[in-house]
Structure formats: structure tokens, C-alpha cells
Coordinates of C-alpha atoms in Angstrom, one line a residue:
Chain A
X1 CA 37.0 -33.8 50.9
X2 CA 36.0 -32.1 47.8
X3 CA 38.2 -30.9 45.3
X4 CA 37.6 -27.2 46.6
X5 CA 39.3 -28.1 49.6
X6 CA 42.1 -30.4 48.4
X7 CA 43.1 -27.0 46.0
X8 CA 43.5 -24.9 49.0
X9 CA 45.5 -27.5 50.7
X10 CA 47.7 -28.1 48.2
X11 CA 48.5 -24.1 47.7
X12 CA 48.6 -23.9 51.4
X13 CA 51.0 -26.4 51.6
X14 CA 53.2 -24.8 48.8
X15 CA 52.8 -21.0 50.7
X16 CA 53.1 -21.7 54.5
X17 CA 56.6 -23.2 54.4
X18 CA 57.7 -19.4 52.4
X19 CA 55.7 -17.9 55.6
X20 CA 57.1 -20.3 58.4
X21 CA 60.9 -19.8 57.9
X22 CA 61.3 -17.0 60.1
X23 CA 60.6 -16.1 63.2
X24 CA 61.3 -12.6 64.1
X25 CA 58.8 -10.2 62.9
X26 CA 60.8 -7.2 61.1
X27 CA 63.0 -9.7 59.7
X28 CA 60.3 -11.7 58.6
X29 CA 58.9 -8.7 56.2
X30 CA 62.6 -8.2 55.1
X31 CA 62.9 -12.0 54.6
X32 CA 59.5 -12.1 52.7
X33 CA 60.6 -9.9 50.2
X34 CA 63.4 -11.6 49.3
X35 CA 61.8 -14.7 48.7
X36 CA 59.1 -13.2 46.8
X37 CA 62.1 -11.5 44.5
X38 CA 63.5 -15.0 44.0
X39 CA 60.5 -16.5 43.4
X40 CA 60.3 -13.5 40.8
X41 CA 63.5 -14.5 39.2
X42 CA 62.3 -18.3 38.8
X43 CA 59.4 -16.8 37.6
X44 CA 61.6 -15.1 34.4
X45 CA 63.9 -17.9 34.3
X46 CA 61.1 -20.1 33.5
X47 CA 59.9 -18.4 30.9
X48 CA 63.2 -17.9 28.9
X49 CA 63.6 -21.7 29.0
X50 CA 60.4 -22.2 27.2
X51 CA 61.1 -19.7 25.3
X52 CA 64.3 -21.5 24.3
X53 CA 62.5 -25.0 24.2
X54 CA 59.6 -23.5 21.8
X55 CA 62.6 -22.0 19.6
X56 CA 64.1 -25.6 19.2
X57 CA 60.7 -26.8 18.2
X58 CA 60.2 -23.9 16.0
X59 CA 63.9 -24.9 14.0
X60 CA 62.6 -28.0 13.6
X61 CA 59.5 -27.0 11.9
X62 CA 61.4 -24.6 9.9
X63 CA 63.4 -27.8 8.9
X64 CA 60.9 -30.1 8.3
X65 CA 58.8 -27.1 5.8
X66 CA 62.3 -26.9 3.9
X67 CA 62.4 -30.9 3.3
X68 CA 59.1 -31.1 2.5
X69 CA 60.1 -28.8 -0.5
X70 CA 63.1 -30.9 -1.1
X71 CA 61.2 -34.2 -1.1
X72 CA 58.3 -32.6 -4.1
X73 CA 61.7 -31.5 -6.1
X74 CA 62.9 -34.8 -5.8
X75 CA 59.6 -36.6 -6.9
X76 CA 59.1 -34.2 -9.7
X77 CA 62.8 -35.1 -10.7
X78 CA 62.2 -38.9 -10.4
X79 CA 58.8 -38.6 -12.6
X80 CA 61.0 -36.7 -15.5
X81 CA 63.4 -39.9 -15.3
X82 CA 60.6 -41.8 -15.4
X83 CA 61.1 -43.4 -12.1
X84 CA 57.6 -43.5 -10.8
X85 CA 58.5 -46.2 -7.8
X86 CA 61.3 -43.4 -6.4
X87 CA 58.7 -40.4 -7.4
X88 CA 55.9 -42.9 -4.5
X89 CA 58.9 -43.4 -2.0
X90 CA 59.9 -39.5 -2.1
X91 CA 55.9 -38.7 -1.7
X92 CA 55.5 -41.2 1.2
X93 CA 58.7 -39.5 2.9
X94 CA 56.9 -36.2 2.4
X95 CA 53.3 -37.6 4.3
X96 CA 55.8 -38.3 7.1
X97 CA 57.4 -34.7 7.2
X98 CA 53.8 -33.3 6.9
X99 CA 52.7 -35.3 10.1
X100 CA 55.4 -34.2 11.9
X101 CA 55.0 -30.6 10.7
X102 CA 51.4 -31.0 11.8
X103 CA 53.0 -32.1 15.5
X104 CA 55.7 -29.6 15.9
X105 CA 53.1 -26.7 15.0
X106 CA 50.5 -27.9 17.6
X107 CA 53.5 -28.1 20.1
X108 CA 54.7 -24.6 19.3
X109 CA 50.9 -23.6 20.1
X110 CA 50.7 -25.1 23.2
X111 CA 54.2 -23.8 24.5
X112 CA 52.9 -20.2 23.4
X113 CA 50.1 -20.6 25.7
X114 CA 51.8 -21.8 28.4
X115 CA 54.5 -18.8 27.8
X116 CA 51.0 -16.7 27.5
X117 CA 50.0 -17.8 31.2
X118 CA 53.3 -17.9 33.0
X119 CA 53.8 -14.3 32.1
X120 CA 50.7 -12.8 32.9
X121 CA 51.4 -14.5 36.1
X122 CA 54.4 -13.0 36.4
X123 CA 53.2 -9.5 35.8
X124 CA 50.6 -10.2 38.7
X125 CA 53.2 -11.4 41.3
X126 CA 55.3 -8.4 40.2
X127 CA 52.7 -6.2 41.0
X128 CA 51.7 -7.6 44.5
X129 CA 55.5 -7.7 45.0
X130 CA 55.7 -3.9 44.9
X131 CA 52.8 -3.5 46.7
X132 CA 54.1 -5.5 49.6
X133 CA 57.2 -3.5 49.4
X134 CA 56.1 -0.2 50.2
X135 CA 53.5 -2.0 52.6
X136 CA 56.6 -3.4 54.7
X137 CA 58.6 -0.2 55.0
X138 CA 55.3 1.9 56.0
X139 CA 54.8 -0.9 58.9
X140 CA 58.1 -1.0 59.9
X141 CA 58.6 2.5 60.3
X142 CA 54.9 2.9 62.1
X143 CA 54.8 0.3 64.2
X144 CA 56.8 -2.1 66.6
X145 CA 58.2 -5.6 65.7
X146 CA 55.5 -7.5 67.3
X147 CA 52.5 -5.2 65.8
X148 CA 54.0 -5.1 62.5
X149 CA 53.9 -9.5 62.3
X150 CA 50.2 -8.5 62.7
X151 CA 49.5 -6.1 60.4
X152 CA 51.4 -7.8 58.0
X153 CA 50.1 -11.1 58.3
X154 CA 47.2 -11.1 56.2
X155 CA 49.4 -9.2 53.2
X156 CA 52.1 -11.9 53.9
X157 CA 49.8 -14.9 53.6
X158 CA 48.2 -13.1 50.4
X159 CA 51.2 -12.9 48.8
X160 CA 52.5 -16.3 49.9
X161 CA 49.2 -18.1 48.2
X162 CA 50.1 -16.0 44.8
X163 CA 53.7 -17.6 44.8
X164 CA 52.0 -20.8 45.9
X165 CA 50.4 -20.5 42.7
X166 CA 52.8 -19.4 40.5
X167 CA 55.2 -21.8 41.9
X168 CA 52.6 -24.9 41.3
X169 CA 52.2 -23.7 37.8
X170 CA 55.9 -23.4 37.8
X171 CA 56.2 -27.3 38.2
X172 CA 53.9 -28.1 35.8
X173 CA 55.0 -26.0 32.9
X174 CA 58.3 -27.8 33.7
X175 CA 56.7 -31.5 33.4
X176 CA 55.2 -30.4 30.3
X177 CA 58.2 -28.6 29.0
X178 CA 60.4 -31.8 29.4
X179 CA 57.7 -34.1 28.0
X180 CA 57.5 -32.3 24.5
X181 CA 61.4 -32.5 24.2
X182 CA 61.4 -35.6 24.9
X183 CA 58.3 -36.4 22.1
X184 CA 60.3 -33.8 20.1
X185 CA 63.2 -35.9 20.1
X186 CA 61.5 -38.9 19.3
X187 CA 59.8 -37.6 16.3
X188 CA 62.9 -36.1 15.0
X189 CA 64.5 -40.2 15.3
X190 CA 61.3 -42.0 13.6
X191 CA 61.2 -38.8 10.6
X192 CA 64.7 -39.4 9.8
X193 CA 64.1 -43.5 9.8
X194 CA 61.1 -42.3 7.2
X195 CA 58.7 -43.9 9.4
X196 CA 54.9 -42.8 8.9
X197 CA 52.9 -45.1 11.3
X198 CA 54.9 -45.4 14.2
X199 CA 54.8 -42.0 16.2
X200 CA 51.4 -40.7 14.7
X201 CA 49.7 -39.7 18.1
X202 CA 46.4 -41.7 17.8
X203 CA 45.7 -44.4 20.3
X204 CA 42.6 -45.7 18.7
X205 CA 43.6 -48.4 15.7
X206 CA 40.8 -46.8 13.3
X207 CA 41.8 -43.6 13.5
X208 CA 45.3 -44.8 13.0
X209 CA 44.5 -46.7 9.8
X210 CA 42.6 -44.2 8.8
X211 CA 45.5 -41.3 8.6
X212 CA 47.6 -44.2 6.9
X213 CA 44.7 -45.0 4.4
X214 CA 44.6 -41.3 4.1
X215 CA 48.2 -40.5 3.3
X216 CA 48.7 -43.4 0.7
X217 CA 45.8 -41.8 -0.8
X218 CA 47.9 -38.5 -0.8
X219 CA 50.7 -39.9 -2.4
X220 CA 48.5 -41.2 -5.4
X221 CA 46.5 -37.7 -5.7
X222 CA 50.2 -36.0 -5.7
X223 CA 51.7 -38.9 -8.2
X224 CA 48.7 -38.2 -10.3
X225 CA 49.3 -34.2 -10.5
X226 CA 53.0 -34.6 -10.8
X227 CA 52.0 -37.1 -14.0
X228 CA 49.8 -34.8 -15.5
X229 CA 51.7 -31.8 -15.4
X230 CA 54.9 -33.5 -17.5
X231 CA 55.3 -32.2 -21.1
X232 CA 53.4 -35.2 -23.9
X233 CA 56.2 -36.7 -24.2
X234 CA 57.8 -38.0 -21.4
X235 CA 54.2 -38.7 -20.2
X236 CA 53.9 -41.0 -23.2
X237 CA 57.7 -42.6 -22.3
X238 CA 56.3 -43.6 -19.0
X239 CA 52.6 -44.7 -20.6
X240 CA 55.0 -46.9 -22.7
X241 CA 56.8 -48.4 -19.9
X242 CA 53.0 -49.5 -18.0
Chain I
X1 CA 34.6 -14.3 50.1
X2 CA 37.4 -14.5 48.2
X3 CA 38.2 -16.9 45.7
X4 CA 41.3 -17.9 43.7
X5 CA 41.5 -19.8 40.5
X6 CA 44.4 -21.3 40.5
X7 CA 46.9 -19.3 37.3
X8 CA 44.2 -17.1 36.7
X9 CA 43.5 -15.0 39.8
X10 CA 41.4 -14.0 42.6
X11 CA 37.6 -12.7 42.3
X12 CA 35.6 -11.4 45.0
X13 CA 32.0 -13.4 45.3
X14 CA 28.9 -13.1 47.2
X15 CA 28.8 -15.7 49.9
X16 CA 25.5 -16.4 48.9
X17 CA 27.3 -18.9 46.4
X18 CA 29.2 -21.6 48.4
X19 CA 26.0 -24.0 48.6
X20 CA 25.8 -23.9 44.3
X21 CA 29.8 -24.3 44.5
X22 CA 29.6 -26.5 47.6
X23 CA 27.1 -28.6 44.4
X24 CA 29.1 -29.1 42.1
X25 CA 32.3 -29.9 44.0
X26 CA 30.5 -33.0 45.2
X27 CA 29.8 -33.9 41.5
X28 CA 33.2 -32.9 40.8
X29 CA 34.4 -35.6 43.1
X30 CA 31.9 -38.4 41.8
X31 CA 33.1 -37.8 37.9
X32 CA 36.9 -37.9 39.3
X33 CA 36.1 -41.7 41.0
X34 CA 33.8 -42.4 37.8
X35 CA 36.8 -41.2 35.4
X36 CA 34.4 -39.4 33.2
X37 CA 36.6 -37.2 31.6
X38 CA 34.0 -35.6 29.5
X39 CA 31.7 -34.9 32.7
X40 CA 34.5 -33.5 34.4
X41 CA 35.5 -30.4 32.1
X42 CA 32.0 -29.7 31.6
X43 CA 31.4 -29.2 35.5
X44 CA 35.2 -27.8 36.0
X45 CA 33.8 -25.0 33.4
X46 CA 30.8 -24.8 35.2
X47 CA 32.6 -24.6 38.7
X48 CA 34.5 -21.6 37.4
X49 CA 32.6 -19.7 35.1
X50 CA 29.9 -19.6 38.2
X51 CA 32.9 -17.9 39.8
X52 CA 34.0 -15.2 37.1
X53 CA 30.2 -14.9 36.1
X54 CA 29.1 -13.3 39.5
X55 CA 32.0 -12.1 41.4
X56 CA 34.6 -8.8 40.7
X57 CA 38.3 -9.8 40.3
X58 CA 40.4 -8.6 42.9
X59 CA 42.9 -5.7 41.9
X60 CA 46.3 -7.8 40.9
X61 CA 48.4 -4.8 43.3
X62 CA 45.8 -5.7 46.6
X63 CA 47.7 -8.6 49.1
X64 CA 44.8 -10.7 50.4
X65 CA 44.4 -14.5 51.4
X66 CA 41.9 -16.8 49.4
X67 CA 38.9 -18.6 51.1
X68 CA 38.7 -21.2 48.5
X69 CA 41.3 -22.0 45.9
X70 CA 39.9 -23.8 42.4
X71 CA 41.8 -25.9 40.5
X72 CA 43.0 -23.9 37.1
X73 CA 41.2 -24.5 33.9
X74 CA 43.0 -26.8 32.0
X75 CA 43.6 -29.6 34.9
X76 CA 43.2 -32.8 33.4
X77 CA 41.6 -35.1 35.4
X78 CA 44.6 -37.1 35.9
X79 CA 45.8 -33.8 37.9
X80 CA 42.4 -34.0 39.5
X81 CA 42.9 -37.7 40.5
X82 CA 46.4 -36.7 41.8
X83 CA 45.4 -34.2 43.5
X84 CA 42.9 -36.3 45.6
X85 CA 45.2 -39.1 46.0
X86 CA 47.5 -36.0 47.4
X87 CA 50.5 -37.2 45.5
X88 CA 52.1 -35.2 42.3
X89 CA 51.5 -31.5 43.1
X90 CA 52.7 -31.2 46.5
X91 CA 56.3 -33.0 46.8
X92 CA 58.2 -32.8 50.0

């Protein structure tokens, strides 16, 4: 079986157990709706839980971007004392909050995507909801119990595949929701330990050594700047101490 | 017929089409066992855009039941794999 097929079993699978759980016809259109309107409230539900997840992520950016200013005050500071080691320690710190700045603003991208989807999703189910709403009370009203299962079969099963759908995306919005607090959490542990090579993403060993290579070579470019933009003297104090 | 792409909606396309999508599904199913993950989005892309190239979407207010559902966009092909295996997407 090709994937075409395994897709329409899987959303089948998901929609006829909404369908199956009634039996008599008029209250099957009444019992319809009101699954589709709770399916509608997960819907929104969802949403406002990554909208609260991407909020978290977006504090901890905001945190990070305010360290990151901290940490070059603090360098600058150590290079007017003349403490060039603490001036490298403060910079390396800073490579880690950049990497993890870097992380948390790809994150926040892909959570505002997701958002992006689940809501025009939810805007379509809205809008076949309605339309099955004044669909059931014109059956109901025109026809009897046992015509109106037919006409509304094909309407029902329509609408059951969208929240089939929605419902599958539901899930996985979830999974990923619940992995990137979980890598969130992890990053905020190794930044505050000041650890640079351990939770930079990349698998592969040479890219990995590759980042580090390129942010000790950061931290020299930034020594360098901070170096050459002391006043003459304290530049010659710390040419002295060499 | 009508087709849904799973989180993106339903389009309404020629049946003249199922023997091209018919195709690729059966290459689709040879990169999943092969685990060529490159392969796999290219002919995913293919798979769909053949879909939203040549059919009309269906109006979002109009209730009507799919003939073929594809897989959304941005399935990995882990999700693929699981999805064969029948596992993952579908619990109890």
C-alpha cells in the first residue's frame, strides 16, 4: 500500500469513530455538531497554549539579548582593569548566549508557523461548521429521520475528515510543542553552567568543531576591538604587563 | 475527484491524474524503505504541487468527503516511515 492510501486510512480512522457514535439519525446531526463545536474549542485551546509556550521562549530570548549586553559591559570593564584573562572568560560566556539566542529565535519561528497553520485550520473548520449547521436544521425540518441520515451523510463524512485532519495536526503540534520546552529547558541549564559545546545542535563532529573554532575566533576579534578602543594609556599598562 | 492535503485543504482534480500520482506514490514508497530523505521531499513536493498545479481548491464552507488524502507538506520521513509501519499517528 502506497502512502496515498495509508493517508486516507489514517484520517479515516481518526473521522469514522466521530461519525459511528450514534445511531439515531436526527440525533446524530444534533450529536455531530456538538462534536464538531468541541473539536472547535480544542482547536482554540491549542493555539493559546502555543501561544503561551512561544511567549516563554520569547522571555527567554529577551533574557538572553539583555545578558549578552551585560557580559560586553563586563569585558569592557575587565579590559580597563587590565584583566584580559576575565575580559576572554566574559566573551566566551557571551558566544554561549549568542548560540542560544540563535536557538531560541529559530524556535520562536517555527512555533509561529505552526500557530500560522493551526489557525487557518481553524478558520476552515469554523466555516464548514456553520455550513453544516444550517445544513442540519434545513434537513431536519424537510425531511424524515431516516432520509435525513442520507442526505446528511456525505456532509457528515466531509466534515468528519476536516476534524480528522485538524485533530492529527492537533497531535503533532502537541509532540512538537512539548519537545521544544523540553530543549528549551535544557538550554536554559547548560547557558547558566556557561557551557558552549555541549547543547550546540550539530550531529556531525566537523561542523561541531567548526562553530567552536569559530567562536574562539570571536572572542579574539572582540578582545582585539575591545583592546583597541581603550584610551593610550591603559593600552600601554596592559602592553607592559605582556 | 477530490483530494485533500492533509493541513492544507481540499482541491478538486481531473481524474485524468491518478496514474501520474498513482507514479510517484510508488517512488514515494521505495525512498521511505531506502531512507533517502533528500529523495523523499523532492517527490513529496512533486506529489503535491502536481495536486495544487492542476486542480481548483474546494470552497473552505462546501462539506464534501476526499477520494485521496496526501500526507501534509512538512512530514518528515520519519512520520512517513510511521505512518507505514501504522504506528504513531493513529493511537487507540
Amino acid at each position: 500500500m502506497g502512502l496515498l492510501s495509508r493517508m486516507s486510512v489514517v484520517v479515516k480512522a481518526k473521522m469514522n469513530k466521530i461519525v459511528d457514535d450514534a445511531e439515531n439519525p436526527n440525533e446524530t446531526l444534533d450529536y455531530a455538531y456538538e462534536k464538531q463545536l468541541e473539536s472547535l474549542k480544542k482547536v482554540r485551546e491549542n493555539i493559546t497554549k502555543m501561544v503561551t509556550a512561544k511567549r516563554m521562549l520569547m522571555s527567554q530570548a529577551d533574557k538572553a539579548k539583555k545578558d549578552i549586553v551585560a557580559i560586553d559591559a563586563r569585558a569592557r570593564k575587565a579590559m580597563e582593569l587590565g584583566r584580559e584573562d576575565l575580559a576572554r572568560m566574559a566573551l566566551q560566556h557571551k558566544q554561549t548566549s549568542l548560540l542560544q539566542l540563535e536557538g531560541l529565535d529559530s524556535q520562536i519561528y517555527d512555533m509561529e508557523l505552526e500557530q500560522e497553520k493551526l489557525t487557518q485550520m481553524q478558520q476552515r473548520l469554523q466555516a464548514k461548521v456553520s455550513t453544516f449547521k444550517t445544513k442540519k436544521e434545513v434537513i431536519k425540518a424537510q425531511y424524515s429521520a431516516a432520509q435525513a441520515q442520507v442526505r446528511i451523510g456525505s456532509a457528515l463524512s466531509g466534515l468528519s475528515e476536516e476534524m480528522g485532519d485538524i485533530s492529527l495536526a492537533i497531535e503533532r503540534a502537541e509532540g512538537k510543542t512539548e519537545k521544544l520546552k523540553a530543549k528549551a529547558g535544557a538550554i536554559d541549564e547548560l547557558a547558566e553552567a556557561g557551557v558552549l559545546d555541549d547543547f550546540s545542535d550539530r550531529s556531525d563532529p566537523i561542523g561541531r568543531e567548526l562553530a567552536q573554532l569559530t567562536a574562539a575566533a570571536n572572542v579574539e576579534d572582540e578582545l582585539a576591538a575591545l583592546r583597541s578602543s581603550l584610551p593610550t594609556t591603559e593600552k600601554k599598562a596592559l602592553g607592559d604587563g605582556e | 475527484m477530490i483530494v485533500r492535503i492533509m493541513t492544507e485543504g481540499q482541491y478538486d482534480l481531473p481524474g485524468a491524474f491518478i496514474d501520474e500520482l498513482n507514479h510517484i506514490d510508488n517512488d514515494l514508497v521505495e525512498v521511505v524503505a531506502d531512507e533517502n530523505e533528500a529523495e523523499f521531499a523532492t517527490l513529496l513536493k512533486k506529489m503535491l504541487d502536481l495536486v495544487r498545479e492542476n486542480s481548483t481548491p474546494v470552497p473552505i464552507d462546501e462539506l464534501v468527503e476526499s477520494d485521496l488524502v496526501l500526507p501534509e507538506p512538512d512530514i518528515t520521513l520519519l512520520e512517513a516511515e510511521e505512518v507505514f509501519v501504522g504506528e504513531g499517528l493513529v493511537p487507540g
